[in-house]
Amino acid sequence: METIIGIDLGTTNSAVCVIRDGKPAMIKDADGSAILPSVVGLDSQGRLLVGQPARNQAILAPERTVKSIKRKMGQDTTVTMADTKYSPQEISAIFLRTLKDRAAQELGRPVSKAVITVPAFFNETQREATRQAGELAGLEVVRIINEPTAASLIYEAKADHRERLLVYDLGGGTFDVSIVQVEDGVVEVLSSHGDTHLGGDDFDELLLNFVCQRFQEQHKLDLREIPTARSRLLQAVEEVKKQLSFDACVELNEEFIAERDETPLHLKMELYRNEYEEMIEPLLKKTIQCVDDSLQDARLHAKDIDKIILVGGSSRTPLVQQMLESQLSQTPHQEIDPDLCVAMGAAVQGALIAGQDVGAVLVDITPHTLGVQCRGYVHNMPSVYQFSPIIHRNTALPATRSELYSTMFRGQPAVEVNVFQGENVDVRNNQFIGGFVLDGLDESADAGNEILCRFDLNLDGMLIVTAIERSTGLEKRLTIKNAITEFRAEGHEEARARLAEMFGDRTSPVSATRHPVPEESQLPEGERVAIKEAIQLIAKATNLLPHVGEEDVQEIQELIEQLEDAIANHSLSDLGRYHERLEDIVFYLQEA
Ligand code: AMP
């Protein structure tokens, strides 16, 4: 049977996939990469460069390099590369030819047929140009399919009932969202929206500006004006950006980035995920607006969507997942590599056309979210029971993720790390799976001492939880076997009861995670006891919040804040004053 290869011809990256033994198999290059950057160039000797080598020379030799040709497909135009003009089809054909040759080499036989994907918004002329590019590359394009259709096929190739999927595709240079309906294996795009100039490249620029501004403040030198430094930094910040999808804080370390008065300058700084998220949030809000628009066009509501599928490398950004989840009230699927699922879907389509049998694509994922308890908000109320997810459900295994937390008051000697699995914002509705105390923290540290919490979840479901005090490197870890065993309803109730008891709900005090009572503290005895009692009172008052009227809520919240400030400032007189007032209210409300 002839193999029909599946090709994702992307603006930033392209990829090729075949079905082998009923399963999609990505074709990799000699370095083991399944991704071919969609960049072509000629080196100084006029030799052809395709993919990463071309990408590497893009900033230094733009006149010999062509990127993002997909944006020009279907236009009556040419691009110039080292003084020669090429049509967009010719340039695209270079990628297609490269991928075709890769597939032929891997399969050990010639390849002549392909399914190629295009964005849902491509018009007929753009589709025809893509077909021509295929022909130039020596390929018979048996079908052109929409990218969201391909992505849906990989998740729903066998659906025998009607499913509606929202495909959110955020790549390097473009964003689009489509709502597709799959019924009896037929995929229909119901609506599509997007922005052809929004993607990871914009995030890189924002991060680059941020880093360069900081560097300029220190060294009075704008690295953006030095081409070699700029190009090096752009690649470096892209790597930092990718790492920030998994870690809460990443170090950027570029030695000898520039020189002044013959003195080398080094760039070393830490970048935090929350800073980065602030930068990109306005752009992500635009994508959420597009999600709303496509729902409206399809005359559907969020609840009509059966699955959200993430496509494109930039959809790995945790904030994307959070914003989608809060907008659509369901967790997006990300179990299949978002860079590869379009090419995989194209290969599935190719196999279906060729009459090949395609099995379900199985990947190991975590069925529940794993996270820790922290102090924050539950249903907009301050709470010591907030669940802070670290590894979200449906994440492909193995997975490593980290989050940053901080201590609540100066001289805090320890933090308690309680690990839960489940989906509820309130840890008491999730399952407790283990915990430990990281003690011996630097007691000279102010409030806000950073504690990094890292989860490593392997294919066997073993979870290693590590807590690290960032300023000193003090570290403690816990291994939890079978962290992803089934979470059954009865276990859930049991867990709930056990926790309620552990935390002494309502009647007895609660110990606040991340703000443990300073037992071993070197604080004076009187202050230690006062803080301990204040924390207990805060927990008790927080528990009451959902059950009291609006006016009381406001008063209680204010007093909690004042009491927290008093703890942080070690002000015994304020502690006493606010404690008394809050205690009166709590007493009165409990009696009422
Ligand atoms: P695509 O066009 O789908 O190949 O996506 C490429 C874009 O995804 C580039 O901007 C990459 O920097 C970005 N990207 C890849 N991996 C990650 C990641 N782990 N987190 C955030 N962005 C990523």
XYZ file of N, CA, C and O in Angstrom, residues 1-4 18-19 100-112 356:
80
model
N 0.838 -1.197 0.000
C 0.000 0.000 0.000
C 0.882 1.261 0.000
O 1.861 1.316 0.741
N 0.527 2.211 -0.856
C 1.358 3.407 -0.945
C 1.162 4.305 0.269
O 0.045 4.499 0.752
N 2.270 4.851 0.761
C 2.175 5.742 1.926
C 1.861 7.163 1.462
O 2.508 7.688 0.551
N 0.855 7.769 2.076
C 0.577 9.188 1.810
C 1.071 9.939 3.040
O 0.554 9.737 4.147
N 4.179 10.139 9.123
C 3.586 9.001 8.403
C 2.880 8.110 9.421
O 3.132 8.214 10.622
N 2.009 7.250 8.919
C 1.391 6.272 9.826
C 2.172 4.971 9.707
O 2.342 4.426 8.610
N 9.825 15.788 2.100
C 9.570 14.591 1.272
C 10.808 13.688 1.271
O 10.700 12.469 1.457
N 11.997 14.288 1.076
C 13.235 13.495 1.045
C 13.497 12.821 2.388
O 13.934 11.672 2.444
N 13.198 13.573 3.449
C 13.381 12.998 4.786
C 12.506 11.751 4.968
O 12.955 10.727 5.486
N 11.266 11.877 4.495
C 10.328 10.758 4.655
C 10.789 9.567 3.815
O 10.773 8.416 4.279
N 11.235 9.855 2.584
C 11.665 8.764 1.698
C 12.859 8.032 2.308
O 12.923 6.797 2.287
N 13.768 8.794 2.869
C 14.962 8.187 3.473
C 14.576 7.307 4.662
O 15.046 6.192 4.816
N 13.672 7.807 5.453
C 13.236 7.071 6.644
C 12.476 5.790 6.258
O 12.665 4.734 6.848
N 11.620 5.908 5.224
C 10.818 4.754 4.828
C 11.600 3.781 3.947
O 11.198 2.635 3.757
N 12.697 4.292 3.357
C 13.506 3.434 2.490
C 12.874 3.218 1.129
O 13.199 2.238 0.439
N 11.955 4.080 0.721
C 11.359 4.005 -0.616
C 10.860 5.393 -1.031
O 10.636 6.245 -0.163
N 10.688 5.593 -2.356
C 10.270 6.931 -2.795
C 8.880 7.289 -2.278
O 8.042 6.409 -2.028
N 8.673 8.568 -2.122
C 7.367 9.056 -1.658
C 6.835 10.011 -2.721
O 7.579 10.851 -3.231
N 5.566 9.875 -3.084
C 5.077 10.772 -4.133
C 3.752 11.446 -3.786
O 3.269 12.288 -4.526
N -5.734 2.822 4.936
C -4.918 2.206 5.992
C -5.692 2.271 7.311
O -6.458 3.217 7.528
